[in-house]
Amino acid sequence: MHFSLLRVRGIAALCSSVFLLSLTATTAWAGPLQDDLKARRAKAMERLGAETLAIFWSAPARVFSTDVDYEYRQDSNLLYLTGIDQEETFLLLMPGNETRKEILFIRDADARREHWEGHSLTPAEATAQSGIQTVMSSAQFDGFISAMLSKRPMGGGAAEYTKFFDALTDSKARIAVLMEPQSLSAPPSSTAQFASRLRERFFGFNVTDATPIVNELRQIKTAYEADVLRKSVKISSDAHKAGMRAAAPGKYEYEVEAEIEAVYLRNGAMSWGYPSIVGSGPNATILHYNRSSRRMENGDLLLVDAAGNYQGLTGDITRTYPINGTFNRLQRDIYEIVYAAQQAGEKASKAGAPVSAIQNACDEVLRAGLFKLGLVTEPTGTQFKIWSTHGVSHWIGHDVHDVGVRGKPLAPGMAFVIEPGIYIRPQALDNLPLTPANAAFIAKVKPLVEKYKDIGVRIEDSYLLTPTGLERLSASVPRTIEEIEGWMKRGTM
Ligand SMILES: [Mn+2]
């Protein structure tokens, strides 16, 4: 104890004196993650261009209650570019620099804070994790930005910053940041305030938004990311199977949730990717139900939407199943439509196809199925959206609803879900404007809504588009009626 405290102090003293010299190529780093991080940054820099200084911030700590914080969640973009899961971290990319194209700023060692919160990365450890050779103290961040925008070199060789400084002289420099989309009436975000402060004090640059560049990169998973995502979804798949085994009449929703989340932790997925949705009976029709407090009854369907975050990557899986192990006739009616819709969505998921092809394929099946059951009265159009209220696809990755570029056709390396759903909430009819057409519709469908009421079914799998086709990452979770009933009764699919 005593020894380690001294050691930390020693490092702190050492750091403050040598930070400016920075750590150069002598520091060892290696590993497939570090290679991948380097490649991600290289691609980002290629797109940012030589006249750019790009800045990426870590996420702030967030308060859970009074002086207790939530477990730390790193900003996805910073994690994507650095692999560093620590607060008070900044990444600077200066693609025009001679050698110091990547500069990482990390917080200083602090023995007292580390006694409470744990070890902070040393510069050498930050280099080992990120593959970034130049590491400075976060306390130097302001000074470094000021120096750069004043054309004052700070570390590096004589010509280190020439490209950026020349760009400032020619008023062609760019400061790239990630702008949050905001309404004009909202107060400016911290990023926008930062940009304003720079504009007030310095000249020769425009502030640009790096979001499209990072989004485009994140949309195509690297081979390394694909492997981590496979592992992540495998853990979540095992979790769903454990949840299915735990569901039974008389048990509470939270008992199923506990089984699911235990599998995450047992396998090193240190948190959920999003709060688990475990909704039985009428709760299955609430899209983001998260109370998990109901006692499940014989005859209920249980809708479980859950996935863990493993090494920063999150899949997204939903299964809906009868807690007594057998679908009844009405549940089957709805389930079969949703399943057929998902199958149609899978068939539409081809490289080169527009993303909207997935939605259209699902919609067609959902519309026809609901019309056939009599839950809608129009065989065309969007009337069926009263029971199928959400989009069927989104990207997955560092965020469960991951970023991407709108309008880009499907391509290998893209990871996404297909998640059609039908939710028969009688209240949905109450929300309709009181027109004669709606009154006629309500009169016609009311008996059927009464019959199917409170049935909510969503089926969601995680996919990766590969050069050879669509890979269903969550294929090990029972999905057809036969597979689910087999798993729940016999423990085999
Ligand atoms: Mn989803």
Short mmCIF file of C-alpha atoms and ligand atoms in Angstrom, two decimals:
data_model
loop_
_atom_site.label_atom_id
_atom_site.label_comp_id
_atom_site.label_asym_id
_atom_site.label_seq_id
_atom_site.Cartn_x
_atom_site.Cartn_y
_atom_site.Cartn_z
CA MET A 1 0.00 0.00 0.00
CA HIS A 2 2.62 2.43 1.12
CA PHE A 3 4.89 1.38 -1.68
CA SER A 4 2.30 1.82 -4.41
CA LEU A 5 1.44 5.29 -3.17
CA LEU A 6 5.07 6.31 -3.48
CA ARG A 7 5.21 4.76 -6.88
CA VAL A 8 2.20 6.76 -8.07
CA ARG A 9 3.73 9.97 -6.74
CA GLY A 10 6.97 9.13 -8.48
CA ILE A 11 5.17 8.73 -11.77
CA ALA A 12 3.30 11.97 -11.28
CA ALA A 13 6.54 13.85 -10.70
CA LEU A 14 8.15 12.18 -13.66
CA CYS A 15 5.20 12.88 -15.91
CA SER A 16 5.04 16.57 -15.24
CA SER A 17 8.68 16.99 -16.15
CA VAL A 18 8.81 14.88 -19.31
CA PHE A 19 5.33 15.34 -20.73
CA LEU A 20 6.41 18.03 -23.11
CA LEU A 21 9.15 15.88 -24.52
CA SER A 22 6.39 13.32 -24.98
CA LEU A 23 6.78 9.65 -25.53
CA THR A 24 8.11 8.88 -28.95
CA ALA A 25 8.42 5.73 -30.97
CA THR A 26 10.24 3.83 -28.25
CA THR A 27 7.06 2.90 -26.37
CA ALA A 28 5.85 -0.59 -27.12
CA TRP A 29 2.31 -1.20 -28.28
CA ALA A 30 0.96 -4.17 -30.08
CA GLY A 31 -2.15 -6.18 -30.68
CA PRO A 32 -4.99 -6.49 -33.15
CA LEU A 33 -7.08 -3.84 -31.38
CA GLN A 34 -4.24 -1.32 -31.52
CA ASP A 35 -3.66 -2.10 -35.21
CA ASP A 36 -7.35 -1.56 -35.84
CA LEU A 37 -7.47 1.70 -33.88
CA LYS A 38 -4.51 2.99 -35.89
CA ALA A 39 -6.21 2.07 -39.13
CA ARG A 40 -9.45 3.79 -38.04
CA ARG A 41 -7.56 7.00 -37.23
CA ALA A 42 -5.59 6.80 -40.47
CA LYS A 43 -8.83 6.61 -42.45
CA ALA A 44 -10.32 9.49 -40.49
CA MET A 45 -7.22 11.61 -41.10
CA GLU A 46 -7.24 10.85 -44.80
CA ARG A 47 -10.75 12.30 -44.99
CA LEU A 48 -10.08 15.22 -42.64
CA GLY A 49 -7.18 16.51 -44.76
CA ALA A 50 -3.82 18.15 -44.04
CA GLU A 51 -5.24 21.59 -43.12
CA THR A 52 -7.34 20.19 -40.29
CA LEU A 53 -7.02 20.01 -36.55
CA ALA A 54 -9.70 17.66 -35.27
CA ILE A 55 -10.69 17.44 -31.61
CA PHE A 56 -12.58 14.61 -29.92
CA TRP A 57 -13.70 14.73 -26.30
CA SER A 58 -14.38 11.99 -23.77
CA ALA A 59 -17.82 11.76 -22.19
CA PRO A 60 -18.30 13.51 -18.86
CA ALA A 61 -19.03 11.51 -15.71
CA ARG A 62 -22.78 11.50 -15.06
CA VAL A 63 -24.45 11.85 -11.70
CA PHE A 64 -26.62 8.97 -10.52
CA SER A 65 -27.57 10.67 -7.25
CA THR A 66 -25.91 13.30 -5.05
CA ASP A 67 -22.20 12.38 -4.94
CA VAL A 68 -22.60 8.99 -6.65
CA ASP A 69 -21.92 8.69 -10.38
CA TYR A 70 -23.18 6.15 -12.87
CA GLU A 71 -20.60 3.66 -13.99
CA TYR A 72 -18.54 5.51 -16.56
CA ARG A 73 -19.63 5.25 -20.19
CA GLN A 74 -17.09 6.54 -22.69
CA ASP A 75 -18.17 8.61 -25.66
CA SER A 76 -18.58 6.13 -28.51
CA ASN A 77 -16.58 8.17 -31.02
CA LEU A 78 -13.63 8.63 -28.70
CA LEU A 79 -13.73 4.94 -27.80
CA TYR A 80 -13.88 4.08 -31.51
CA LEU A 81 -10.78 6.16 -32.26
CA THR A 82 -8.67 5.51 -29.15
CA GLY A 83 -9.93 2.50 -27.17
CA ILE A 84 -9.45 4.66 -24.05
CA ASP A 85 -12.20 4.23 -21.47
CA GLN A 86 -11.27 7.09 -19.15
CA GLU A 87 -12.66 10.55 -18.38
CA GLU A 88 -10.88 13.83 -19.12
CA THR A 89 -9.39 12.43 -22.30
CA PHE A 90 -8.94 14.41 -25.52
CA LEU A 91 -7.82 13.23 -28.91
CA LEU A 92 -6.29 15.63 -31.42
CA LEU A 93 -5.75 14.61 -35.01
CA MET A 94 -3.49 16.82 -37.13
CA PRO A 95 -3.10 14.92 -40.39
CA GLY A 96 -0.73 17.54 -41.85
CA ASN A 97 1.87 17.19 -39.09
CA GLU A 98 5.18 15.55 -39.83
CA THR A 99 5.21 12.98 -37.05
CA ARG A 100 2.76 14.03 -34.34
CA LYS A 101 -0.39 13.42 -36.32
CA GLU A 102 -2.14 11.91 -33.31
CA ILE A 103 -1.94 13.46 -29.86
CA LEU A 104 -3.70 12.05 -26.84
CA PHE A 105 -4.32 14.11 -23.70
CA ILE A 106 -4.98 12.18 -20.50
CA ARG A 107 -5.47 13.27 -16.92
CA ASP A 108 -2.52 13.41 -14.57
CA ALA A 109 -1.86 10.82 -11.94
CA ASP A 110 -3.46 11.72 -8.60
CA ALA A 111 -2.73 9.39 -5.71
CA ARG A 112 -5.71 10.52 -3.62
CA ARG A 113 -8.25 10.27 -6.44
CA GLU A 114 -6.83 6.91 -7.47
CA HIS A 115 -7.24 5.61 -3.93
CA TRP A 116 -10.97 6.34 -4.26
CA GLU A 117 -11.59 5.61 -7.93
CA GLY A 118 -8.79 3.37 -9.06
CA HIS A 119 -5.76 3.63 -11.24
CA SER A 120 -5.48 6.24 -13.99
CA LEU A 121 -3.60 5.37 -17.14
CA THR A 122 0.02 6.37 -17.28
CA PRO A 123 1.19 7.83 -20.58
CA ALA A 124 2.90 4.54 -21.38
CA GLU A 125 -0.29 2.60 -20.66
CA ALA A 126 -2.34 5.03 -22.76
CA THR A 127 0.07 4.47 -25.62
CA ALA A 128 -0.14 0.72 -25.17
CA GLN A 129 -3.94 0.79 -25.24
CA SER A 130 -4.42 3.26 -28.08
CA GLY A 131 -1.29 2.93 -30.20
CA ILE A 132 -0.90 6.71 -29.98
CA GLN A 133 2.73 7.66 -29.48
CA THR A 134 2.33 11.26 -28.36
CA VAL A 135 0.64 11.55 -24.99
CA MET A 136 0.30 14.82 -23.08
CA SER A 137 -1.45 15.94 -19.92
CA SER A 138 -5.07 17.09 -20.11
CA ALA A 139 -3.91 20.14 -18.18
CA GLN A 140 -1.92 21.09 -21.29
CA PHE A 141 -4.86 20.88 -23.66
CA ASP A 142 -5.87 24.56 -23.53
CA GLY A 143 -2.28 25.70 -23.90
CA PHE A 144 -1.69 23.39 -26.80
CA ILE A 145 -4.78 24.54 -28.71
CA SER A 146 -3.83 28.19 -28.10
CA ALA A 147 -0.30 27.50 -29.31
CA MET A 148 -1.53 25.81 -32.47
CA LEU A 149 -3.95 28.61 -33.35
CA SER A 150 -1.24 31.19 -32.63
CA LYS A 151 1.21 29.33 -34.85
CA ARG A 152 3.55 28.62 -31.94
CA PRO A 153 5.16 25.17 -32.20
CA MET A 154 4.87 23.06 -29.09
CA GLY A 155 6.94 19.90 -29.21
CA GLY A 156 8.07 18.05 -32.31
CA GLY A 157 10.58 18.97 -35.00
CA ALA A 158 11.09 22.39 -36.60
CA ALA A 159 8.67 21.75 -39.48
CA GLU A 160 6.23 19.68 -37.42
CA TYR A 161 3.19 21.98 -37.73
CA THR A 162 4.09 23.85 -40.93
CA LYS A 163 1.14 22.58 -42.96
CA PHE A 164 -1.43 23.63 -40.37
CA PHE A 165 0.27 26.97 -39.65
CA ASP A 166 0.45 27.75 -43.38
CA ALA A 167 -3.23 26.90 -43.67
CA LEU A 168 -3.97 29.38 -40.86
CA THR A 169 -1.96 32.05 -42.67
CA ASP A 170 -3.96 31.38 -45.84
CA SER A 171 -7.24 31.28 -43.87
CA LYS A 172 -7.77 27.75 -45.09
CA ALA A 173 -7.38 25.89 -41.81
CA ARG A 174 -10.18 23.77 -40.40
CA ILE A 175 -11.08 22.94 -36.82
CA ALA A 176 -13.12 19.76 -36.98
CA VAL A 177 -15.37 18.82 -34.08
CA LEU A 178 -18.41 16.61 -33.64
CA MET A 179 -21.41 18.92 -33.63
CA GLU A 180 -24.50 17.65 -31.87
CA PRO A 181 -27.68 18.14 -33.86
CA GLN A 182 -29.66 20.77 -31.97
CA SER A 183 -32.68 22.92 -32.47
CA LEU A 184 -31.90 26.60 -32.94
CA SER A 185 -33.93 27.53 -29.86
CA ALA A 186 -31.87 25.30 -27.55
CA PRO A 187 -28.94 26.78 -25.63
CA PRO A 188 -25.61 26.13 -27.38
CA SER A 189 -23.95 22.81 -26.57
CA SER A 190 -20.52 22.72 -24.97
CA THR A 191 -19.01 21.94 -28.37
CA ALA A 192 -20.73 24.93 -29.94
CA GLN A 193 -19.54 27.13 -27.07
CA PHE A 194 -16.01 25.87 -27.55
CA ALA A 195 -16.19 26.74 -31.25
CA SER A 196 -17.46 30.25 -30.43
CA ARG A 197 -14.63 30.83 -27.97
CA LEU A 198 -12.07 29.84 -30.60
CA ARG A 199 -13.66 32.16 -33.17
CA GLU A 200 -13.56 35.06 -30.74
CA ARG A 201 -9.87 34.65 -30.03
CA PHE A 202 -8.22 33.29 -33.16
CA PHE A 203 -8.31 33.65 -36.96
CA GLY A 204 -7.61 31.78 -40.14
CA PHE A 205 -9.91 28.78 -39.81
CA ASN A 206 -13.42 27.50 -40.25
CA VAL A 207 -15.11 25.19 -37.79
CA THR A 208 -16.36 22.06 -39.55
CA ASP A 209 -18.37 19.09 -38.42
CA ALA A 210 -16.47 15.79 -38.45
CA THR A 211 -19.63 13.78 -37.74
CA PRO A 212 -20.23 12.59 -41.32
CA ILE A 213 -16.63 11.36 -41.56
CA VAL A 214 -16.76 9.36 -38.34
CA ASN A 215 -20.27 8.08 -39.04
CA GLU A 216 -19.24 6.80 -42.45
CA LEU A 217 -16.29 4.95 -40.95
CA ARG A 218 -18.30 3.47 -38.10
CA GLN A 219 -20.97 2.25 -40.51
CA ILE A 220 -18.57 -0.28 -42.06
CA LYS A 221 -17.25 -2.68 -39.45
CA THR A 222 -13.61 -3.71 -39.70
CA ALA A 223 -12.70 -7.40 -39.49
CA TYR A 224 -11.66 -6.83 -35.89
CA GLU A 225 -14.92 -5.12 -34.98
CA ALA A 226 -16.90 -7.84 -36.71
CA ASP A 227 -15.19 -10.46 -34.54
CA VAL A 228 -15.88 -8.56 -31.33
CA LEU A 229 -19.49 -7.99 -32.40
CA ARG A 230 -19.89 -11.73 -33.11
CA LYS A 231 -18.63 -12.51 -29.63
CA SER A 232 -20.82 -9.80 -28.10
CA VAL A 233 -23.96 -11.13 -29.81
CA LYS A 234 -23.04 -14.70 -28.85
CA ILE A 235 -23.00 -13.70 -25.19
CA SER A 236 -26.36 -11.96 -25.60
CA SER A 237 -27.72 -15.03 -27.39
CA ASP A 238 -26.70 -17.26 -24.50
CA ALA A 239 -28.33 -14.75 -22.16
CA HIS A 240 -31.64 -14.99 -24.04
CA LYS A 241 -31.55 -18.78 -23.84
CA ALA A 242 -30.98 -18.58 -20.09
CA GLY A 243 -33.89 -16.14 -19.81
CA MET A 244 -36.18 -18.52 -21.68
CA ARG A 245 -35.27 -21.33 -19.33
CA ALA A 246 -36.07 -19.13 -16.32
CA ALA A 247 -39.51 -17.97 -17.46
CA ALA A 248 -42.46 -19.72 -15.82
CA PRO A 249 -45.94 -18.89 -14.55
CA GLY A 250 -45.81 -17.36 -11.09
CA LYS A 251 -42.32 -15.93 -11.54
CA TYR A 252 -41.60 -12.23 -11.83
CA GLU A 253 -40.24 -10.45 -14.87
CA TYR A 254 -37.17 -9.39 -12.90
CA GLU A 255 -36.25 -13.03 -12.32
CA VAL A 256 -35.88 -13.48 -16.06
CA GLU A 257 -33.94 -10.23 -16.30
CA ALA A 258 -31.56 -11.39 -13.56
CA GLU A 259 -30.79 -14.63 -15.43
CA ILE A 260 -30.11 -12.67 -18.62
CA GLU A 261 -27.82 -10.06 -17.11
CA ALA A 262 -25.91 -12.67 -15.08
CA VAL A 263 -24.81 -14.22 -18.37
CA TYR A 264 -23.40 -10.87 -19.53
CA LEU A 265 -21.24 -10.45 -16.45
CA ARG A 266 -20.19 -14.07 -16.31
CA ASN A 267 -18.77 -13.64 -19.81
CA GLY A 268 -17.05 -10.31 -19.38
CA ALA A 269 -19.75 -8.15 -20.96
CA MET A 270 -19.46 -5.60 -18.22
CA SER A 271 -22.74 -3.80 -18.77
CA TRP A 272 -25.88 -3.99 -20.80
CA GLY A 273 -25.84 -2.31 -24.20
CA TYR A 274 -29.22 -0.78 -23.31
CA PRO A 275 -31.60 -1.34 -20.40
CA SER A 276 -33.28 -4.73 -20.62
CA ILE A 277 -36.91 -4.81 -21.70
CA VAL A 278 -38.71 -7.75 -20.08
CA GLY A 279 -42.44 -7.28 -20.53
CA SER A 280 -45.10 -9.91 -19.97
CA GLY A 281 -48.81 -9.87 -20.79
CA PRO A 282 -49.95 -6.30 -21.56
CA ASN A 283 -46.42 -5.02 -20.88
CA ALA A 284 -45.29 -6.72 -24.10
CA THR A 285 -47.11 -3.97 -25.97
CA ILE A 286 -45.06 -1.18 -24.33
CA LEU A 287 -42.08 -0.60 -26.60
CA HIS A 288 -39.59 0.47 -23.95
CA TYR A 289 -41.12 -1.09 -20.83
CA ASN A 290 -38.35 -1.26 -18.25
CA ARG A 291 -39.95 -1.81 -14.83
CA SER A 292 -39.73 -5.62 -14.97
CA SER A 293 -41.88 -5.87 -11.86
CA ARG A 294 -44.94 -7.87 -12.93
CA ARG A 295 -45.74 -11.39 -11.81
CA MET A 296 -46.16 -13.49 -14.93
CA GLU A 297 -49.32 -15.50 -15.39
CA ASN A 298 -50.06 -18.73 -17.17
CA GLY A 299 -50.97 -17.91 -20.76
CA ASP A 300 -48.82 -14.73 -20.96
CA LEU A 301 -46.45 -13.93 -23.73
CA LEU A 302 -43.13 -12.48 -22.57
CA LEU A 303 -41.25 -10.02 -24.78
CA VAL A 304 -37.54 -9.77 -24.01
CA ASP A 305 -35.37 -7.17 -25.76
CA ALA A 306 -31.86 -7.31 -24.33
CA ALA A 307 -28.19 -7.36 -25.24
CA GLY A 308 -24.89 -6.86 -23.46
CA ASN A 309 -22.04 -4.50 -24.22
CA TYR A 310 -18.90 -6.52 -24.79
CA GLN A 311 -15.67 -4.59 -25.33
CA GLY A 312 -17.62 -1.59 -26.53
CA LEU A 313 -19.82 -3.37 -29.07
CA THR A 314 -23.52 -4.07 -28.67
CA GLY A 315 -25.92 -6.26 -30.59
CA ASP A 316 -29.69 -6.09 -30.25
CA ILE A 317 -31.95 -9.12 -29.85
CA THR A 318 -35.64 -9.54 -29.11
CA ARG A 319 -37.56 -12.74 -28.56
CA THR A 320 -41.21 -13.18 -27.63
CA TYR A 321 -42.35 -16.44 -26.08
CA PRO A 322 -45.13 -18.02 -24.04
CA ILE A 323 -44.01 -18.40 -20.44
CA ASN A 324 -45.79 -21.74 -20.11
CA GLY A 325 -43.87 -23.07 -23.11
CA THR A 326 -46.76 -23.33 -25.60
CA PHE A 327 -48.10 -20.66 -27.96
CA ASN A 328 -51.90 -20.49 -28.04
CA ARG A 329 -53.83 -20.08 -31.31
CA LEU A 330 -54.11 -16.28 -31.13
CA GLN A 331 -50.48 -15.80 -30.16
CA ARG A 332 -49.50 -18.01 -33.08
CA ASP A 333 -51.55 -15.92 -35.51
CA ILE A 334 -49.60 -12.80 -34.62
CA TYR A 335 -46.24 -14.52 -34.22
CA GLU A 336 -46.39 -16.10 -37.65
CA ILE A 337 -46.99 -12.74 -39.33
CA VAL A 338 -44.07 -11.11 -37.52
CA TYR A 339 -41.78 -14.04 -38.28
CA ALA A 340 -42.73 -14.03 -41.96
CA ALA A 341 -42.08 -10.29 -42.06
CA GLN A 342 -38.62 -10.78 -40.62
CA GLN A 343 -37.91 -13.53 -43.18
CA ALA A 344 -38.92 -11.13 -45.95
CA GLY A 345 -36.62 -8.49 -44.45
CA GLU A 346 -33.74 -10.94 -44.48
CA LYS A 347 -34.31 -11.75 -48.14
CA ALA A 348 -34.24 -8.04 -48.98
CA SER A 349 -30.91 -7.52 -47.16
CA LYS A 350 -28.56 -7.70 -50.12
CA ALA A 351 -25.45 -5.69 -50.90
CA GLY A 352 -26.36 -2.86 -53.23
CA ALA A 353 -30.00 -2.73 -52.16
CA PRO A 354 -31.32 0.43 -50.51
CA VAL A 355 -31.89 0.17 -46.77
CA SER A 356 -35.55 1.00 -47.37
CA ALA A 357 -35.91 -2.36 -49.14
CA ILE A 358 -35.83 -4.05 -45.72
CA GLN A 359 -38.60 -1.85 -44.34
CA ASN A 360 -40.70 -2.24 -47.49
CA ALA A 361 -40.35 -6.03 -47.48
CA CYS A 362 -41.40 -6.25 -43.83
CA ASP A 363 -44.24 -3.76 -44.27
CA GLU A 364 -45.73 -5.74 -47.11
CA VAL A 365 -45.98 -8.89 -45.00
CA LEU A 366 -47.20 -7.07 -41.88
CA ARG A 367 -49.88 -5.23 -43.86
CA ALA A 368 -51.14 -8.34 -45.62
CA GLY A 369 -51.10 -10.40 -42.43
CA LEU A 370 -53.01 -7.85 -40.36
CA PHE A 371 -55.52 -7.38 -43.15
CA LYS A 372 -56.08 -11.11 -43.33
CA LEU A 373 -56.74 -11.29 -39.59
CA GLY A 374 -59.17 -8.40 -39.88
CA LEU A 375 -57.22 -6.08 -37.63
CA VAL A 376 -57.05 -3.54 -40.45
CA THR A 377 -59.57 -2.83 -43.16
CA GLU A 378 -57.28 -1.51 -45.91
CA PRO A 379 -55.15 -3.95 -47.94
CA THR A 380 -52.87 -1.10 -49.01
CA GLY A 381 -51.48 2.07 -47.48
CA THR A 382 -50.30 2.73 -43.94
CA GLN A 383 -53.35 1.88 -41.85
CA PHE A 384 -51.54 -1.19 -40.48
CA LYS A 385 -49.02 1.10 -38.76
CA ILE A 386 -51.53 1.49 -35.96
CA TRP A 387 -50.40 -1.98 -34.79
CA SER A 388 -46.84 -1.91 -36.12
CA THR A 389 -45.58 1.40 -34.90
CA HIS A 390 -41.80 1.44 -35.30
CA GLY A 391 -39.15 1.10 -37.99
CA VAL A 392 -37.73 -2.38 -38.51
CA SER A 393 -34.04 -1.67 -38.94
CA HIS A 394 -31.16 0.29 -37.44
CA TRP A 395 -27.38 0.00 -37.37
CA ILE A 396 -25.64 -1.66 -34.43
CA GLY A 397 -22.09 -1.25 -33.18
CA HIS A 398 -20.55 1.01 -30.55
CA ASP A 399 -24.08 2.30 -29.94
CA VAL A 400 -27.11 0.06 -29.99
CA HIS A 401 -28.69 2.50 -32.41
CA ASP A 402 -25.47 3.04 -34.24
CA VAL A 403 -24.50 5.83 -36.59
CA GLY A 404 -24.46 5.62 -40.35
CA VAL A 405 -24.82 7.68 -43.48
CA ARG A 406 -28.39 8.09 -44.65
CA GLY A 407 -29.11 6.89 -48.16
CA LYS A 408 -26.08 4.66 -48.53
CA PRO A 409 -26.97 1.31 -50.07
CA LEU A 410 -26.30 -1.87 -48.11
CA ALA A 411 -22.68 -2.99 -48.29
CA PRO A 412 -20.47 -5.67 -46.75
CA GLY A 413 -19.32 -4.67 -43.27
CA MET A 414 -22.64 -3.10 -42.32
CA ALA A 415 -24.20 -4.46 -39.12
CA PHE A 416 -27.90 -3.96 -38.42
CA VAL A 417 -31.06 -5.48 -37.02
CA ILE A 418 -34.34 -6.54 -38.55
CA GLU A 419 -37.06 -6.20 -35.94
CA PRO A 420 -40.66 -6.23 -37.10
CA GLY A 421 -43.30 -6.10 -34.39
CA ILE A 422 -47.05 -6.11 -33.87
CA TYR A 423 -48.63 -4.69 -30.71
CA ILE A 424 -52.37 -4.92 -30.16
CA ARG A 425 -53.05 -2.11 -27.72
CA PRO A 426 -56.78 -1.33 -27.51
CA GLN A 427 -55.81 2.21 -26.42
CA ALA A 428 -54.38 2.78 -29.92
CA LEU A 429 -57.95 3.17 -31.20
CA ASP A 430 -58.62 5.94 -28.67
CA ASN A 431 -55.85 8.05 -30.20
CA LEU A 432 -57.45 8.19 -33.64
CA PRO A 433 -59.03 11.50 -34.69
CA LEU A 434 -62.80 11.19 -34.63
CA THR A 435 -63.54 11.18 -38.36
CA PRO A 436 -66.38 9.19 -39.94
CA ALA A 437 -63.80 6.93 -41.65
CA ASN A 438 -62.10 6.19 -38.34
CA ALA A 439 -65.42 5.56 -36.65
CA ALA A 440 -66.25 2.97 -39.31
CA PHE A 441 -62.79 1.42 -38.94
CA ILE A 442 -63.10 1.22 -35.17
CA ALA A 443 -66.56 -0.36 -35.36
CA LYS A 444 -65.26 -2.96 -37.77
CA VAL A 445 -62.06 -3.99 -36.01
CA LYS A 446 -63.18 -3.64 -32.39
CA PRO A 447 -64.22 -7.29 -31.92
CA LEU A 448 -60.91 -8.47 -33.33
CA VAL A 449 -58.93 -6.03 -31.22
CA GLU A 450 -60.81 -7.40 -28.22
CA LYS A 451 -59.84 -10.91 -29.29
CA TYR A 452 -56.12 -10.17 -29.80
CA LYS A 453 -55.74 -7.45 -27.21
CA ASP A 454 -52.53 -7.21 -25.18
CA ILE A 455 -50.62 -9.47 -27.56
CA GLY A 456 -47.28 -7.87 -28.34
CA VAL A 457 -44.74 -9.67 -30.51
CA ARG A 458 -41.37 -8.45 -31.71
CA ILE A 459 -38.68 -10.62 -33.25
CA GLU A 460 -35.26 -9.03 -33.62
CA ASP A 461 -31.96 -10.44 -34.76
CA SER A 462 -28.53 -8.90 -35.21
CA TYR A 463 -26.91 -9.26 -38.63
CA LEU A 464 -23.68 -8.56 -40.40
CA LEU A 465 -23.61 -8.20 -44.16
CA THR A 466 -20.52 -10.00 -45.44
CA PRO A 467 -19.08 -10.38 -48.96
CA THR A 468 -20.80 -13.78 -49.12
CA GLY A 469 -24.20 -12.72 -47.79
CA LEU A 470 -26.19 -12.05 -44.65
CA GLU A 471 -24.77 -13.50 -41.44
CA ARG A 472 -27.29 -13.82 -38.59
CA LEU A 473 -25.15 -13.25 -35.52
CA SER A 474 -27.94 -14.25 -33.12
CA ALA A 475 -28.79 -17.49 -34.93
CA SER A 476 -28.32 -19.62 -31.82
CA VAL A 477 -31.39 -18.17 -30.06
CA PRO A 478 -34.56 -20.24 -30.66
CA ARG A 479 -36.77 -18.27 -33.01
CA THR A 480 -39.44 -20.31 -34.78
CA ILE A 481 -42.45 -21.50 -32.81
CA GLU A 482 -41.10 -25.06 -32.93
CA GLU A 483 -37.62 -24.02 -31.77
CA ILE A 484 -38.97 -21.93 -28.90
CA GLU A 485 -41.40 -24.60 -27.68
CA GLY A 486 -38.68 -27.25 -27.95
CA TRP A 487 -36.20 -25.14 -26.02
CA MET A 488 -38.67 -24.31 -23.28
CA LYS A 489 -39.91 -27.84 -22.84
CA ARG A 490 -36.83 -29.95 -23.48
CA GLY A 491 -33.88 -27.57 -23.46
CA THR A 492 -33.09 -28.32 -27.12
CA MET A 493 -34.02 -26.35 -30.20
MN MN B 1 -33.53 -2.68 -31.83
#
